[in-house]
PDB file of C-alpha atoms in Angstrom:
ATOM      1  CA  UNK Z  19     -24.243   0.721  10.915  1.00 37.00           C
ATOM      2  CA  UNK Z  20     -22.331   3.510  11.649  1.00 40.00           C
ATOM      3  CA  UNK Z  21     -18.446   3.103  11.348  1.00 46.00           C
ATOM      4  CA  UNK Z  22     -16.266   4.927  13.946  1.00 45.00           C
ATOM      5  CA  UNK Z  23     -12.835   6.685  12.756  1.00 51.00           C
ATOM      6  CA  UNK Z  24     -10.713   4.425  15.071  1.00 56.00           C
ATOM      7  CA  UNK Z  25     -10.928   1.089  16.218  1.00 57.00           C
ATOM      8  CA  UNK Z  26     -11.292   1.437  20.043  1.00 64.00           C
ATOM      9  CA  UNK Z  27     -14.821   3.892  19.338  1.00 65.00           C
ATOM     10  CA  UNK Z  28     -18.006   2.737  20.450  1.00 73.00           C
ATOM     11  CA  UNK Z  29     -21.570   3.645  19.335  1.00 76.00           C
ATOM     12  CA  UNK Z  30     -24.383   2.470  20.825  1.00 81.00           C
ATOM     13  CA  UNK Z  31     -27.476   1.494  19.038  1.00 82.00           C
ATOM     14  CA  UNK Z  32     -29.973   4.349  17.989  1.00 83.00           C
ATOM     15  CA  UNK Z  33     -32.953   2.680  19.024  1.00 86.00           C
ATOM     16  CA  UNK Z  34     -34.453  -0.896  20.268  1.00 88.00           C
ATOM     17  CA  UNK Z  35     -32.863  -3.559  17.835  1.00 87.00           C
ATOM     18  CA  UNK Z  36     -35.844  -6.061  16.662  1.00 88.00           C
ATOM     19  CA  UNK Z  37     -33.579  -9.693  16.643  1.00 86.00           C
ATOM     20  CA  UNK Z  38     -36.633 -11.416  16.008  1.00 88.00           C
ATOM     21  CA  UNK Z  39     -35.960  -9.861  12.265  1.00 88.00           C
ATOM     22  CA  UNK Z  40     -32.625 -10.763  12.101  1.00 84.00           C
ATOM     23  CA  UNK Z  41     -31.594  -7.155  13.107  1.00 83.00           C
ATOM     24  CA  UNK Z  42     -28.419  -6.554  14.733  1.00 79.00           C
ATOM     25  CA  UNK Z  43     -26.087  -3.759  15.664  1.00 81.00           C
ATOM     26  CA  UNK Z  44     -22.337  -4.275  16.821  1.00 74.00           C
ATOM     27  CA  UNK Z  45     -21.363  -1.080  18.930  1.00 76.00           C
ATOM     28  CA  UNK Z  46     -17.534  -1.556  17.443  1.00 69.00           C
ATOM     29  CA  UNK Z  47     -17.609  -3.091  13.875  1.00 64.00           C
ATOM     30  CA  UNK Z  48     -13.967  -4.506  14.269  1.00 60.00           C
ATOM     31  CA  UNK Z  49     -15.305  -6.489  16.958  1.00 64.00           C
ATOM     32  CA  UNK Z  50     -17.030  -8.574  14.214  1.00 61.00           C
ATOM     33  CA  UNK Z  51     -13.778  -9.657  12.837  1.00 55.00           C
ATOM     34  CA  UNK Z  52     -12.393 -10.767  16.315  1.00 52.00           C
ATOM     35  CA  UNK Z  53     -10.491  -7.324  16.874  1.00 49.00           C
ATOM     36  CA  UNK Z  54      -9.684  -7.337  13.341  1.00 48.00           C
ATOM     37  CA  UNK Z  55     -11.032  -4.575  10.683  1.00 49.00           C
ATOM     38  CA  UNK Z  56     -13.901  -5.005   8.615  1.00 53.00           C
ATOM     39  CA  UNK Z  57     -11.659  -5.771   5.195  1.00 54.00           C
ATOM     40  CA  UNK Z  58      -9.879  -8.549   7.587  1.00 53.00           C
ATOM     41  CA  UNK Z  59      -6.476  -7.152   7.306  1.00 52.00           C
ATOM     42  CA  UNK Z  60      -6.849  -6.772   3.289  1.00 69.00           C
ATOM     43  CA  UNK Z  61      -4.048  -4.197   3.865  1.00 76.00           C
ATOM     44  CA  UNK Z  62      -3.450  -1.477   1.314  1.00 84.00           C
ATOM     45  CA  UNK Z  63      -0.995  -2.222  -1.708  1.00 86.00           C
ATOM     46  CA  UNK Z  64       1.629   0.223  -3.306  1.00 89.00           C
ATOM     47  CA  UNK Z  65       2.708  -0.568  -7.109  1.00 91.00           C
ATOM     48  CA  UNK Z  66       5.523   1.412  -8.516  1.00 88.00           C
ATOM     49  CA  UNK Z  67       5.329   1.267 -12.175  1.00 86.00           C
ATOM     50  CA  UNK Z  68       8.452   0.268 -14.129  1.00 87.00           C
ATOM     51  CA  UNK Z  69       9.444   2.359 -17.188  1.00 78.00           C
ATOM     52  CA  UNK Z  70       5.614   2.199 -18.412  1.00 77.00           C
ATOM     53  CA  UNK Z  71       5.879  -1.558 -18.734  1.00 83.00           C
ATOM     54  CA  UNK Z  72       5.933  -3.468 -15.382  1.00 91.00           C
ATOM     55  CA  UNK Z  73       5.264  -2.965 -11.920  1.00 93.00           C
ATOM     56  CA  UNK Z  74       6.898  -3.595  -8.337  1.00 92.00           C
ATOM     57  CA  UNK Z  75       4.605  -4.089  -5.305  1.00 91.00           C
ATOM     58  CA  UNK Z  76       6.541  -1.962  -2.700  1.00 90.00           C
ATOM     59  CA  UNK Z  77       3.914  -1.555   0.327  1.00 87.00           C
ATOM     60  CA  UNK Z  78       6.274  -2.830   2.541  1.00 85.00           C
ATOM     61  CA  UNK Z  79       8.537  -0.380   1.937  1.00 87.00           C
ATOM     62  CA  UNK Z  80       6.363   2.856   1.683  1.00 86.00           C
ATOM     63  CA  UNK Z  81       4.559   1.884   4.889  1.00 84.00           C
ATOM     64  CA  UNK Z  82       1.418   2.891   3.109  1.00 84.00           C
ATOM     65  CA  UNK Z  83       0.224  -0.868   3.667  1.00 83.00           C
ATOM     66  CA  UNK Z  84      -2.094  -0.266   6.497  1.00 79.00           C
ATOM     67  CA  UNK Z  85      -5.134  -2.155   7.443  1.00 72.00           C
ATOM     68  CA  UNK Z  86      -7.113   0.710   8.647  1.00 72.00           C
ATOM     69  CA  UNK Z  87      -9.840   0.271   6.153  1.00 73.00           C
ATOM     70  CA  UNK Z  88      -8.813   2.750   3.551  1.00 81.00           C
ATOM     71  CA  UNK Z  89     -11.927   4.081   1.402  1.00 80.00           C
ATOM     72  CA  UNK Z  90      -9.919   6.266  -1.274  1.00 86.00           C
ATOM     73  CA  UNK Z  91      -6.718   7.586  -2.095  1.00 88.00           C
ATOM     74  CA  UNK Z  92      -5.844  11.105  -3.894  1.00 90.00           C
ATOM     75  CA  UNK Z  93      -2.152  11.538  -5.513  1.00 90.00           C
ATOM     76  CA  UNK Z  94      -1.118  15.360  -5.161  1.00 91.00           C
ATOM     77  CA  UNK Z  95       1.972  17.206  -4.469  1.00 93.00           C
ATOM     78  CA  UNK Z  96       1.615  18.652  -1.070  1.00 91.00           C
ATOM     79  CA  UNK Z  97       5.097  20.005  -0.393  1.00 91.00           C
ATOM     80  CA  UNK Z  98       5.740  21.641  -4.050  1.00 91.00           C
ATOM     81  CA  UNK Z  99       8.745  19.798  -4.520  1.00 92.00           C
ATOM     82  CA  UNK Z 100       7.772  17.834  -7.687  1.00 92.00           C
ATOM     83  CA  UNK Z 101       6.993  14.319  -6.372  1.00 93.00           C
ATOM     84  CA  UNK Z 102       3.355  13.296  -5.965  1.00 93.00           C
ATOM     85  CA  UNK Z 103       2.658  12.251  -2.419  1.00 93.00           C
ATOM     86  CA  UNK Z 104      -0.785  10.197  -1.009  1.00 90.00           C
ATOM     87  CA  UNK Z 105      -3.794  11.009   0.882  1.00 90.00           C
ATOM     88  CA  UNK Z 106      -5.187   8.076   1.873  1.00 88.00           C
ATOM     89  CA  UNK Z 107      -9.063   8.198   3.991  1.00 85.00           C
ATOM     90  CA  UNK Z 108      -9.773   5.450   6.195  1.00 81.00           C
ATOM     91  CA  UNK Z 109     -12.192   4.312   8.991  1.00 72.00           C
ATOM     92  CA  UNK Z 110      -9.843   3.009  11.748  1.00 63.00           C
ATOM     93  CA  UNK Z 111      -6.382   3.412  12.181  1.00 62.00           C
ATOM     94  CA  UNK Z 112      -6.465   7.142  11.618  1.00 68.00           C
ATOM     95  CA  UNK Z 113      -8.949   8.525   9.456  1.00 75.00           C
ATOM     96  CA  UNK Z 114      -6.416  10.867   7.728  1.00 84.00           C
ATOM     97  CA  UNK Z 115      -3.376   9.609   6.842  1.00 86.00           C
ATOM     98  CA  UNK Z 116      -0.427  11.462   4.624  1.00 90.00           C
ATOM     99  CA  UNK Z 117       2.539   9.416   2.866  1.00 91.00           C
ATOM    100  CA  UNK Z 118       5.360  12.180   1.853  1.00 93.00           C
ATOM    101  CA  UNK Z 119       7.127  10.793  -1.539  1.00 92.00           C
ATOM    102  CA  UNK Z 120      10.717  10.714  -0.975  1.00 91.00           C
ATOM    103  CA  UNK Z 121      11.697   8.580  -4.014  1.00 89.00           C
ATOM    104  CA  UNK Z 122      14.848  10.739  -5.665  1.00 91.00           C
ATOM    105  CA  UNK Z 123      14.058  14.031  -7.058  1.00 93.00           C
ATOM    106  CA  UNK Z 124      13.667  13.832 -11.005  1.00 94.00           C
ATOM    107  CA  UNK Z 125      12.404  16.569 -13.656  1.00 96.00           C
ATOM    108  CA  UNK Z 126       8.743  17.361 -14.020  1.00 96.00           C
ATOM    109  CA  UNK Z 127       6.074  19.847 -14.978  1.00 97.00           C
ATOM    110  CA  UNK Z 128       2.652  20.798 -13.380  1.00 96.00           C
ATOM    111  CA  UNK Z 129       0.573  22.313 -15.444  1.00 97.00           C
ATOM    112  CA  UNK Z 130      -3.125  23.987 -15.083  1.00 96.00           C
ATOM    113  CA  UNK Z 131      -5.282  25.685 -17.346  1.00 97.00           C
ATOM    114  CA  UNK Z 132      -7.654  28.582 -17.731  1.00 96.00           C
ATOM    115  CA  UNK Z 133     -10.320  27.523 -20.511  1.00 96.00           C
ATOM    116  CA  UNK Z 134     -12.621  30.428 -22.050  1.00 96.00           C
ATOM    117  CA  UNK Z 135     -14.731  28.568 -24.977  1.00 96.00           C
ATOM    118  CA  UNK Z 136     -14.176  25.512 -22.775  1.00 96.00           C
ATOM    119  CA  UNK Z 137     -14.827  25.388 -19.086  1.00 96.00           C
ATOM    120  CA  UNK Z 138     -12.786  27.585 -16.734  1.00 95.00           C
ATOM    121  CA  UNK Z 139     -10.678  24.997 -15.524  1.00 95.00           C
ATOM    122  CA  UNK Z 140     -10.062  22.889 -18.917  1.00 96.00           C
ATOM    123  CA  UNK Z 141     -12.090  19.566 -17.336  1.00 96.00           C
ATOM    124  CA  UNK Z 142     -11.880  17.253 -19.766  1.00 96.00           C
ATOM    125  CA  UNK Z 143      -8.937  18.569 -21.904  1.00 97.00           C
ATOM    126  CA  UNK Z 144      -6.107  16.161 -23.392  1.00 97.00           C
ATOM    127  CA  UNK Z 145      -2.401  16.735 -23.056  1.00 98.00           C
ATOM    128  CA  UNK Z 146       0.318  15.220 -25.172  1.00 98.00           C
ATOM    129  CA  UNK Z 147       3.915  15.603 -24.354  1.00 98.00           C
ATOM    130  CA  UNK Z 148       6.879  15.037 -26.974  1.00 98.00           C
ATOM    131  CA  UNK Z 149      10.156  14.584 -24.928  1.00 97.00           C
ATOM    132  CA  UNK Z 150      12.351  13.266 -27.582  1.00 94.00           C
ATOM    133  CA  UNK Z 151      11.094  10.355 -28.964  1.00 93.00           C
ATOM    134  CA  UNK Z 152       8.428   9.613 -25.770  1.00 93.00           C
ATOM    135  CA  UNK Z 153       5.462  10.442 -25.904  1.00 95.00           C
ATOM    136  CA  UNK Z 154       3.001  10.923 -22.665  1.00 95.00           C
ATOM    137  CA  UNK Z 155      -0.854  11.294 -22.859  1.00 96.00           C
ATOM    138  CA  UNK Z 156      -2.802  12.627 -20.042  1.00 96.00           C
ATOM    139  CA  UNK Z 157      -6.774  13.919 -19.584  1.00 96.00           C
ATOM    140  CA  UNK Z 158      -7.670  16.484 -17.587  1.00 96.00           C
ATOM    141  CA  UNK Z 159     -10.093  14.491 -15.277  1.00 92.00           C
ATOM    142  CA  UNK Z 160      -9.521  15.066 -12.080  1.00 89.00           C
ATOM    143  CA  UNK Z 161     -10.436  11.581 -10.014  1.00 80.00           C
ATOM    144  CA  UNK Z 162     -13.244  11.367  -7.831  1.00 79.00           C
ATOM    145  CA  UNK Z 163     -13.616   8.814  -5.074  1.00 76.00           C
ATOM    146  CA  UNK Z 164     -15.410   8.246  -1.469  1.00 77.00           C
ATOM    147  CA  UNK Z 165     -15.506  11.648  -0.272  1.00 77.00           C
ATOM    148  CA  UNK Z 166     -12.298  12.710  -2.049  1.00 83.00           C
ATOM    149  CA  UNK Z 167     -11.365  14.606  -5.191  1.00 86.00           C
ATOM    150  CA  UNK Z 168      -8.011  14.930  -6.882  1.00 88.00           C
ATOM    151  CA  UNK Z 169      -6.776  18.372  -7.988  1.00 90.00           C
ATOM    152  CA  UNK Z 170      -7.475  19.954 -11.382  1.00 93.00           C
ATOM    153  CA  UNK Z 171      -3.452  19.427 -12.021  1.00 94.00           C
ATOM    154  CA  UNK Z 172      -1.828  17.497 -14.708  1.00 96.00           C
ATOM    155  CA  UNK Z 173       1.447  16.128 -13.586  1.00 96.00           C
ATOM    156  CA  UNK Z 174       4.014  15.027 -16.061  1.00 96.00           C
ATOM    157  CA  UNK Z 175       6.990  13.214 -14.637  1.00 93.00           C
ATOM    158  CA  UNK Z 176       9.857  13.420 -16.819  1.00 95.00           C
ATOM    159  CA  UNK Z 177      12.840  11.851 -15.638  1.00 91.00           C
ATOM    160  CA  UNK Z 178      15.789  12.935 -16.787  1.00 94.00           C
ATOM    161  CA  UNK Z 179      14.505  15.492 -19.673  1.00 96.00           C
ATOM    162  CA  UNK Z 180      14.831  18.860 -18.474  1.00 96.00           C
ATOM    163  CA  UNK Z 181      12.169  20.198 -21.030  1.00 97.00           C
ATOM    164  CA  UNK Z 182       8.912  19.172 -22.861  1.00 97.00           C
ATOM    165  CA  UNK Z 183       9.865  19.949 -26.502  1.00 97.00           C
ATOM    166  CA  UNK Z 184       6.211  20.030 -27.795  1.00 98.00           C
ATOM    167  CA  UNK Z 185       2.855  20.165 -25.636  1.00 98.00           C
ATOM    168  CA  UNK Z 186      -0.490  19.896 -28.048  1.00 98.00           C
ATOM    169  CA  UNK Z 187      -3.646  20.264 -25.833  1.00 98.00           C
ATOM    170  CA  UNK Z 188      -6.782  19.296 -27.317  1.00 98.00           C
ATOM    171  CA  UNK Z 189      -9.524  21.840 -25.464  1.00 98.00           C
ATOM    172  CA  UNK Z 190     -13.163  20.692 -24.936  1.00 97.00           C
ATOM    173  CA  UNK Z 191     -13.881  23.296 -26.950  1.00 97.00           C
ATOM    174  CA  UNK Z 192     -12.281  21.721 -29.928  1.00 96.00           C
ATOM    175  CA  UNK Z 193      -9.245  24.246 -30.087  1.00 97.00           C
ATOM    176  CA  UNK Z 194      -6.004  22.570 -30.879  1.00 97.00           C
ATOM    177  CA  UNK Z 195      -3.003  24.568 -29.191  1.00 98.00           C
ATOM    178  CA  UNK Z 196       0.771  23.879 -29.346  1.00 98.00           C
ATOM    179  CA  UNK Z 197       3.670  25.079 -27.036  1.00 98.00           C
ATOM    180  CA  UNK Z 198       6.853  24.413 -27.371  1.00 97.00           C
ATOM    181  CA  UNK Z 199      10.169  24.161 -25.434  1.00 97.00           C
ATOM    182  CA  UNK Z 200       8.545  24.145 -21.798  1.00 97.00           C
ATOM    183  CA  UNK Z 201      10.994  24.376 -19.397  1.00 97.00           C
ATOM    184  CA  UNK Z 202      10.856  21.512 -16.302  1.00 96.00           C
ATOM    185  CA  UNK Z 203      10.703  21.555 -12.697  1.00 96.00           C
ATOM    186  CA  UNK Z 204       7.596  24.243 -12.396  1.00 95.00           C
ATOM    187  CA  UNK Z 205       4.460  24.691 -12.200  1.00 95.00           C
ATOM    188  CA  UNK Z 206       2.589  26.323 -15.482  1.00 96.00           C
ATOM    189  CA  UNK Z 207      -0.883  28.022 -16.047  1.00 96.00           C
ATOM    190  CA  UNK Z 208      -1.554  27.540 -19.729  1.00 97.00           C
ATOM    191  CA  UNK Z 209      -4.751  30.038 -20.861  1.00 97.00           C
ATOM    192  CA  UNK Z 210      -7.071  28.835 -24.188  1.00 97.00           C
ATOM    193  CA  UNK Z 211      -6.990  32.063 -25.370  1.00 95.00           C
ATOM    194  CA  UNK Z 212      -3.342  32.884 -25.317  1.00 95.00           C
ATOM    195  CA  UNK Z 213       0.248  31.236 -25.841  1.00 95.00           C
ATOM    196  CA  UNK Z 214       1.439  33.099 -22.628  1.00 95.00           C
ATOM    197  CA  UNK Z 215       3.124  30.907 -20.258  1.00 95.00           C
ATOM    198  CA  UNK Z 216       2.352  31.635 -16.609  1.00 94.00           C
ATOM    199  CA  UNK Z 217       4.508  30.299 -13.956  1.00 93.00           C
ATOM    200  CA  UNK Z 218       3.252  29.856 -10.574  1.00 90.00           C
ATOM    201  CA  UNK Z 219       4.910  30.389  -7.748  1.00 84.00           C
ATOM    202  CA  UNK Z 220       4.506  27.412  -4.628  1.00 78.00           C
ATOM    203  CA  UNK Z 221       1.836  28.727  -2.375  1.00 66.00           C
ATOM    204  CA  UNK Z 222       0.148  31.016  -4.173  1.00 67.00           C
ATOM    205  CA  UNK Z 223      -3.490  30.890  -5.279  1.00 65.00           C
ATOM    206  CA  UNK Z 224      -3.694  30.460  -9.203  1.00 65.00           C
ATOM    207  CA  UNK Z 225      -5.661  33.667 -10.459  1.00 63.00           C
ATOM    208  CA  UNK Z 226      -9.147  32.499 -12.091  1.00 60.00           C
TER     209      UNK Z 226
END
């Protein structure tokens, strides 16, 4: 059964329906639930992490608690302000929803990798950032979900810290690379064969 991109769409059956075998067709799948969506008003949920220890349910504050039968979500910094926005793909209620992150700006660092012995994007690398007494672990494994994929970028939220004291990169090739005193609030490219830190200007294509 095909699914429309909004609740008002009507799709005719592609052929004769054999009711003797239990076969059926609904021109509008939402009518099955009495004009509700296929998930029966199972609304999206948004959770805010609290210092890595707990979560707050803030769906009603974000506006992202749509009931449009969502199928995937990707977090990405769409407007280059250091805050991860949300892209939600759904069937019904609008096929693509963009939610801008309007939380108070904090410090951050975005990292892209350029591999040589490893694969070109450094997929599979582990990055360990040390900020004072705190360590943050990130794996460069871009999320794949239904008809979507996250960018091959590692995002570190740094709070009040203005730099990463030490960044360790464990490349898929087995190489371990160390960078120190990386200033925050920018997007950098780190090369497997170099200690040079390349800063990316917002909106410009990263050189392969």
